[in-house]
PDB file of C-alpha atoms and ligand atoms in Angstrom:
ATOM      1  CA  MET A   9     -22.722  74.468 -28.203  1.00 83.00           C
ATOM      2  CA  ALA A  10     -20.691  76.601 -25.857  1.00 94.00           C
ATOM      3  CA  VAL A  11     -20.613  80.242 -24.914  1.00 96.00           C
ATOM      4  CA  LEU A  12     -17.140  81.647 -25.544  1.00 96.00           C
ATOM      5  CA  PRO A  13     -15.586  84.856 -24.179  1.00 95.00           C
ATOM      6  CA  THR A  14     -15.903  87.801 -26.570  1.00 95.00           C
ATOM      7  CA  THR A  15     -12.830  89.803 -27.563  1.00 96.00           C
ATOM      8  CA  LYS A  16     -12.888  93.517 -26.860  1.00 96.00           C
ATOM      9  CA  HIS A  17     -11.737  96.567 -28.840  1.00 95.00           C
ATOM     10  CA  GLY A  18      -7.940  96.728 -28.632  1.00 95.00           C
ATOM     11  CA  ASN A  19      -7.470  92.957 -28.950  1.00 97.00           C
ATOM     12  CA  PRO A  20      -5.215  92.389 -31.996  1.00 98.00           C
ATOM     13  CA  VAL A  21      -7.391  89.563 -33.342  1.00 98.00           C
ATOM     14  CA  LEU A  22     -10.071  92.158 -34.149  1.00 98.00           C
ATOM     15  CA  THR A  23      -7.762  93.833 -36.670  1.00 97.00           C
ATOM     16  CA  ALA A  24      -5.927  90.712 -37.882  1.00 97.00           C
ATOM     17  CA  ARG A  25      -6.264  89.454 -41.444  1.00 96.00           C
ATOM     18  CA  VAL A  26      -8.919  86.701 -41.500  1.00 98.00           C
ATOM     19  CA  GLU A  27      -8.410  83.389 -43.278  1.00 98.00           C
ATOM     20  CA  PRO A  28     -11.062  82.254 -45.760  1.00 98.00           C
ATOM     21  CA  ILE A  29     -12.857  78.974 -45.052  1.00 98.00           C
ATOM     22  CA  GLU A  30     -11.533  76.427 -47.542  1.00 96.00           C
ATOM     23  CA  GLY A  31     -13.529  73.440 -46.325  1.00 93.00           C
ATOM     24  CA  VAL A  32     -16.241  72.788 -43.768  1.00 95.00           C
ATOM     25  CA  THR A  33     -14.603  70.618 -41.113  1.00 97.00           C
ATOM     26  CA  ASP A  34     -16.081  69.352 -37.838  1.00 97.00           C
ATOM     27  CA  GLU A  35     -14.038  72.040 -36.115  1.00 97.00           C
ATOM     28  CA  ILE A  36     -15.687  74.740 -38.241  1.00 97.00           C
ATOM     29  CA  LEU A  37     -19.167  73.327 -37.587  1.00 97.00           C
ATOM     30  CA  THR A  38     -18.516  73.365 -33.841  1.00 97.00           C
ATOM     31  CA  LEU A  39     -17.169  76.897 -34.106  1.00 97.00           C
ATOM     32  CA  VAL A  40     -20.316  78.053 -35.938  1.00 97.00           C
ATOM     33  CA  ASP A  41     -22.533  76.492 -33.252  1.00 97.00           C
ATOM     34  CA  ASP A  42     -20.452  78.150 -30.533  1.00 97.00           C
ATOM     35  CA  MET A  43     -20.734  81.501 -32.328  1.00 98.00           C
ATOM     36  CA  ILE A  44     -24.536  81.217 -32.412  1.00 97.00           C
ATOM     37  CA  ASP A  45     -24.588  80.243 -28.732  1.00 97.00           C
ATOM     38  CA  THR A  46     -22.275  83.124 -27.803  1.00 97.00           C
ATOM     39  CA  MET A  47     -24.362  85.615 -29.811  1.00 96.00           C
ATOM     40  CA  ARG A  48     -27.533  84.542 -27.993  1.00 96.00           C
ATOM     41  CA  ASN A  49     -26.296  83.659 -24.524  1.00 95.00           C
ATOM     42  CA  GLY A  50     -22.958  85.439 -24.086  1.00 91.00           C
ATOM     43  CA  GLU A  51     -22.100  88.088 -21.540  1.00 87.00           C
ATOM     44  CA  THR A  52     -23.815  90.694 -23.766  1.00 84.00           C
ATOM     45  CA  PRO A  53     -26.390  89.034 -26.038  1.00 85.00           C
ATOM     46  CA  GLY A  54     -26.461  90.517 -29.524  1.00 92.00           C
ATOM     47  CA  VAL A  55     -27.925  90.073 -32.995  1.00 95.00           C
ATOM     48  CA  GLY A  56     -24.708  89.337 -34.871  1.00 97.00           C
ATOM     49  CA  LEU A  57     -21.208  88.023 -34.340  1.00 98.00           C
ATOM     50  CA  ALA A  58     -18.034  87.665 -36.401  1.00 98.00           C
ATOM     51  CA  ALA A  59     -15.410  84.979 -35.726  1.00 98.00           C
ATOM     52  CA  PRO A  60     -12.694  87.480 -34.614  1.00 98.00           C
ATOM     53  CA  GLN A  61     -15.050  88.418 -31.769  1.00 97.00           C
ATOM     54  CA  ILE A  62     -14.534  84.966 -30.284  1.00 97.00           C
ATOM     55  CA  GLY A  63     -10.796  85.178 -30.940  1.00 97.00           C
ATOM     56  CA  ARG A  64     -10.619  83.380 -34.301  1.00 98.00           C
ATOM     57  CA  ALA A  65      -9.267  85.157 -37.401  1.00 98.00           C
ATOM     58  CA  LEU A  66     -11.606  83.305 -39.757  1.00 98.00           C
ATOM     59  CA  SER A  67     -14.104  84.567 -42.330  1.00 98.00           C
ATOM     60  CA  ILE A  68     -17.376  83.572 -40.648  1.00 98.00           C
ATOM     61  CA  ILE A  69     -20.333  85.668 -39.505  1.00 98.00           C
ATOM     62  CA  VAL A  70     -23.623  84.753 -37.845  1.00 98.00           C
ATOM     63  CA  ALA A  71     -26.728  86.924 -37.541  1.00 98.00           C
ATOM     64  CA  GLU A  72     -30.114  86.748 -35.876  1.00 96.00           C
ATOM     65  CA  PRO A  73     -32.728  87.395 -38.567  1.00 94.00           C
ATOM     66  CA  PRO A  74     -35.535  89.752 -37.507  1.00 91.00           C
ATOM     67  CA  PRO A  75     -38.982  88.147 -36.970  1.00 88.00           C
ATOM     68  CA  ASP A  76     -40.256  89.379 -40.357  1.00 85.00           C
ATOM     69  CA  HIS A  77     -37.383  87.744 -42.260  1.00 86.00           C
ATOM     70  CA  GLU A  78     -38.897  85.240 -44.668  1.00 85.00           C
ATOM     71  CA  GLY A  79     -35.781  83.802 -46.265  1.00 86.00           C
ATOM     72  CA  THR A  80     -34.596  80.354 -45.257  1.00 88.00           C
ATOM     73  CA  GLU A  81     -31.320  80.333 -47.206  1.00 92.00           C
ATOM     74  CA  ALA A  82     -28.201  79.942 -45.072  1.00 95.00           C
ATOM     75  CA  VAL A  83     -30.341  79.566 -41.931  1.00 95.00           C
ATOM     76  CA  HIS A  84     -29.114  77.098 -39.325  1.00 94.00           C
ATOM     77  CA  ASN A  85     -30.726  76.736 -35.903  1.00 94.00           C
ATOM     78  CA  GLY A  86     -32.640  79.961 -36.590  1.00 94.00           C
ATOM     79  CA  ALA A  87     -29.513  82.019 -37.315  1.00 97.00           C
ATOM     80  CA  VAL A  88     -28.081  83.085 -40.664  1.00 97.00           C
ATOM     81  CA  VAL A  89     -24.583  81.659 -41.107  1.00 98.00           C
ATOM     82  CA  LEU A  90     -22.257  82.961 -43.825  1.00 98.00           C
ATOM     83  CA  MET A  91     -18.666  81.928 -44.472  1.00 98.00           C
ATOM     84  CA  ASN A  92     -16.417  84.044 -46.710  1.00 98.00           C
ATOM     85  CA  PRO A  93     -19.162  86.694 -46.945  1.00 98.00           C
ATOM     86  CA  GLU A  94     -18.774  89.433 -49.520  1.00 98.00           C
ATOM     87  CA  ILE A  95     -21.089  92.371 -50.149  1.00 98.00           C
ATOM     88  CA  VAL A  96     -21.403  92.581 -53.929  1.00 98.00           C
ATOM     89  CA  TYR A  97     -24.025  95.311 -54.268  1.00 98.00           C
ATOM     90  CA  SER A  98     -25.495  98.038 -52.095  1.00 98.00           C
ATOM     91  CA  LYS A  99     -27.906 100.918 -52.504  1.00 98.00           C
ATOM     92  CA  GLY A 100     -29.884 103.443 -50.495  1.00 98.00           C
ATOM     93  CA  HIS A 101     -28.945 105.052 -47.196  1.00 98.00           C
ATOM     94  CA  THR A 102     -30.275 104.776 -43.676  1.00 98.00           C
ATOM     95  CA  ILE A 103     -29.149 105.905 -40.231  1.00 97.00           C
ATOM     96  CA  ILE A 104     -29.473 103.382 -37.411  1.00 96.00           C
ATOM     97  CA  GLU A 105     -28.049 103.280 -33.882  1.00 96.00           C
ATOM     98  CA  GLU A 106     -25.392 100.568 -33.620  1.00 96.00           C
ATOM     99  CA  GLY A 107     -23.572  98.945 -30.764  1.00 95.00           C
ATOM    100  CA  CYS A 108     -20.999  96.187 -30.686  1.00 96.00           C
ATOM    101  CA  LEU A 109     -20.313  93.220 -28.409  1.00 95.00           C
ATOM    102  CA  SER A 110     -16.630  94.166 -28.585  1.00 96.00           C
ATOM    103  CA  CYS A 111     -17.349  97.728 -27.368  1.00 95.00           C
ATOM    104  CA  PRO A 112     -19.958  97.084 -24.650  1.00 92.00           C
ATOM    105  CA  GLY A 113     -22.110  99.976 -23.509  1.00 91.00           C
ATOM    106  CA  VAL A 114     -21.202 102.337 -26.363  1.00 95.00           C
ATOM    107  CA  THR A 115     -23.535 103.106 -29.272  1.00 96.00           C
ATOM    108  CA  ALA A 116     -23.649 105.629 -32.103  1.00 97.00           C
ATOM    109  CA  GLU A 117     -25.901 106.550 -35.006  1.00 97.00           C
ATOM    110  CA  VAL A 118     -24.289 105.172 -38.160  1.00 98.00           C
ATOM    111  CA  GLY A 119     -25.251 105.792 -41.781  1.00 98.00           C
ATOM    112  CA  ARG A 120     -24.951 102.881 -44.201  1.00 98.00           C
ATOM    113  CA  PRO A 121     -26.627 101.545 -47.355  1.00 98.00           C
ATOM    114  CA  SER A 122     -30.147 100.255 -46.698  1.00 98.00           C
ATOM    115  CA  HIS A 123     -30.159  97.389 -49.225  1.00 98.00           C
ATOM    116  CA  ILE A 124     -27.376  94.943 -49.951  1.00 98.00           C
ATOM    117  CA  VAL A 125     -26.659  91.775 -51.875  1.00 98.00           C
ATOM    118  CA  ILE A 126     -24.269  89.505 -50.007  1.00 98.00           C
ATOM    119  CA  LYS A 127     -22.772  86.266 -51.195  1.00 98.00           C
ATOM    120  CA  GLY A 128     -20.880  83.553 -49.378  1.00 98.00           C
ATOM    121  CA  LEU A 129     -21.122  79.948 -48.282  1.00 98.00           C
ATOM    122  CA  ASP A 130     -23.780  78.529 -45.999  1.00 97.00           C
ATOM    123  CA  ARG A 131     -22.947  76.175 -43.101  1.00 96.00           C
ATOM    124  CA  ASP A 132     -22.901  73.227 -45.498  1.00 95.00           C
ATOM    125  CA  GLY A 133     -20.444  74.958 -47.801  1.00 96.00           C
ATOM    126  CA  ASN A 134     -23.002  75.711 -50.528  1.00 97.00           C
ATOM    127  CA  ALA A 135     -22.728  79.019 -52.364  1.00 97.00           C
ATOM    128  CA  VAL A 136     -25.564  81.394 -51.484  1.00 97.00           C
ATOM    129  CA  LYS A 137     -26.505  84.932 -52.486  1.00 97.00           C
ATOM    130  CA  LEU A 138     -28.919  86.893 -50.303  1.00 96.00           C
ATOM    131  CA  GLU A 139     -30.654  90.176 -51.085  1.00 96.00           C
ATOM    132  CA  VAL A 140     -31.615  91.850 -47.824  1.00 95.00           C
ATOM    133  CA  GLU A 141     -32.721  95.173 -46.412  1.00 95.00           C
ATOM    134  CA  GLY A 142     -33.590  96.599 -43.008  1.00 94.00           C
ATOM    135  CA  ALA A 143     -32.137  95.209 -39.819  1.00 95.00           C
ATOM    136  CA  LEU A 144     -30.499  92.188 -41.407  1.00 96.00           C
ATOM    137  CA  ALA A 145     -28.738  94.295 -44.038  1.00 97.00           C
ATOM    138  CA  ARG A 146     -27.400  96.435 -41.215  1.00 97.00           C
ATOM    139  CA  ILE A 147     -26.179  93.455 -39.169  1.00 98.00           C
ATOM    140  CA  PHE A 148     -24.445  91.895 -42.169  1.00 98.00           C
ATOM    141  CA  GLN A 149     -22.596  95.126 -42.954  1.00 98.00           C
ATOM    142  CA  HIS A 150     -21.498  95.516 -39.326  1.00 98.00           C
ATOM    143  CA  GLU A 151     -20.251  91.907 -39.134  1.00 98.00           C
ATOM    144  CA  VAL A 152     -18.490  91.952 -42.523  1.00 98.00           C
ATOM    145  CA  ASP A 153     -16.671  95.070 -41.277  1.00 98.00           C
ATOM    146  CA  HIS A 154     -15.274  92.958 -38.420  1.00 98.00           C
ATOM    147  CA  LEU A 155     -13.680  90.643 -40.997  1.00 98.00           C
ATOM    148  CA  HIS A 156     -11.824  93.674 -42.342  1.00 98.00           C
ATOM    149  CA  GLY A 157     -10.737  95.007 -38.958  1.00 98.00           C
ATOM    150  CA  LYS A 158     -13.304  97.802 -39.018  1.00 98.00           C
ATOM    151  CA  PHE A 159     -15.667  99.001 -36.299  1.00 98.00           C
ATOM    152  CA  PHE A 160     -18.963 100.856 -36.503  1.00 98.00           C
ATOM    153  CA  PHE A 161     -17.296 104.097 -35.391  1.00 97.00           C
ATOM    154  CA  ASP A 162     -15.028 104.002 -38.457  1.00 97.00           C
ATOM    155  CA  HIS A 163     -18.092 105.201 -40.414  1.00 97.00           C
ATOM    156  CA  LEU A 164     -18.428 108.377 -38.316  1.00 97.00           C
ATOM    157  CA  ASN A 165     -16.871 111.727 -39.090  1.00 96.00           C
ATOM    158  CA  PRO A 166     -13.475 112.280 -37.395  1.00 97.00           C
ATOM    159  CA  ILE A 167     -14.836 114.345 -34.506  1.00 97.00           C
ATOM    160  CA  LYS A 168     -17.616 111.918 -33.606  1.00 96.00           C
ATOM    161  CA  ARG A 169     -15.224 109.003 -34.069  1.00 96.00           C
ATOM    162  CA  GLN A 170     -12.799 110.432 -31.512  1.00 96.00           C
ATOM    163  CA  LEU A 171     -15.656 110.967 -29.038  1.00 96.00           C
ATOM    164  CA  VAL A 172     -16.857 107.374 -29.410  1.00 96.00           C
ATOM    165  CA  LYS A 173     -13.329 105.969 -29.125  1.00 95.00           C
ATOM    166  CA  ALA A 174     -12.766 108.010 -25.966  1.00 95.00           C
ATOM    167  CA  ARG A 175     -15.973 106.543 -24.519  1.00 95.00           C
ATOM    168  CA  ILE A 176     -14.805 103.024 -25.407  1.00 94.00           C
ATOM    169  CA  ARG A 177     -11.458 103.613 -23.688  1.00 91.00           C
ATOM    170  CA  ARG A 178     -13.270 104.729 -20.533  1.00 89.00           C
ATOM    171  CA  THR A 179     -15.494 101.598 -20.294  1.00 81.00           C
TER     172      THR A 179
HETATM  173 ZN1   ZN B  19     -19.448  94.506 -33.654  1.00 67.77          ZN
END
């Protein structure tokens, strides 16, 4: 496990097209472990991380499940690991304050669906489908956005978005 530098807003890898994971190689397993380590022990510890945030245009996300999370599917070393994640269903609406390791020090209240069903591959390459709500649903949506070159502020109205982007440019 190794802590890697996190890429910041403006780095082209954060808006690059990500490659799907076709097979779980030793390199991918090491990368997943490094992503978990970076999420927990990096310069700004967080609760989720997408591969572009450590400079790799690959379809992998990791998330820290909240203490009340009872599911064990896709959990490795206490973190949820999903490769090629895809949100296949969502419902409800909730507003939660979000920040991002790639935009340190800037947060905004973001509205998103409260419940989602997400499918993908676990760290072993097995297909999994998770139905989640609350904090984990929020983290998954934020991290899947990173695989599509999107940031949390892209969900704000144009005026708020410009304010947040101006704050990011100043940090
Ligand atoms: Zn982020």
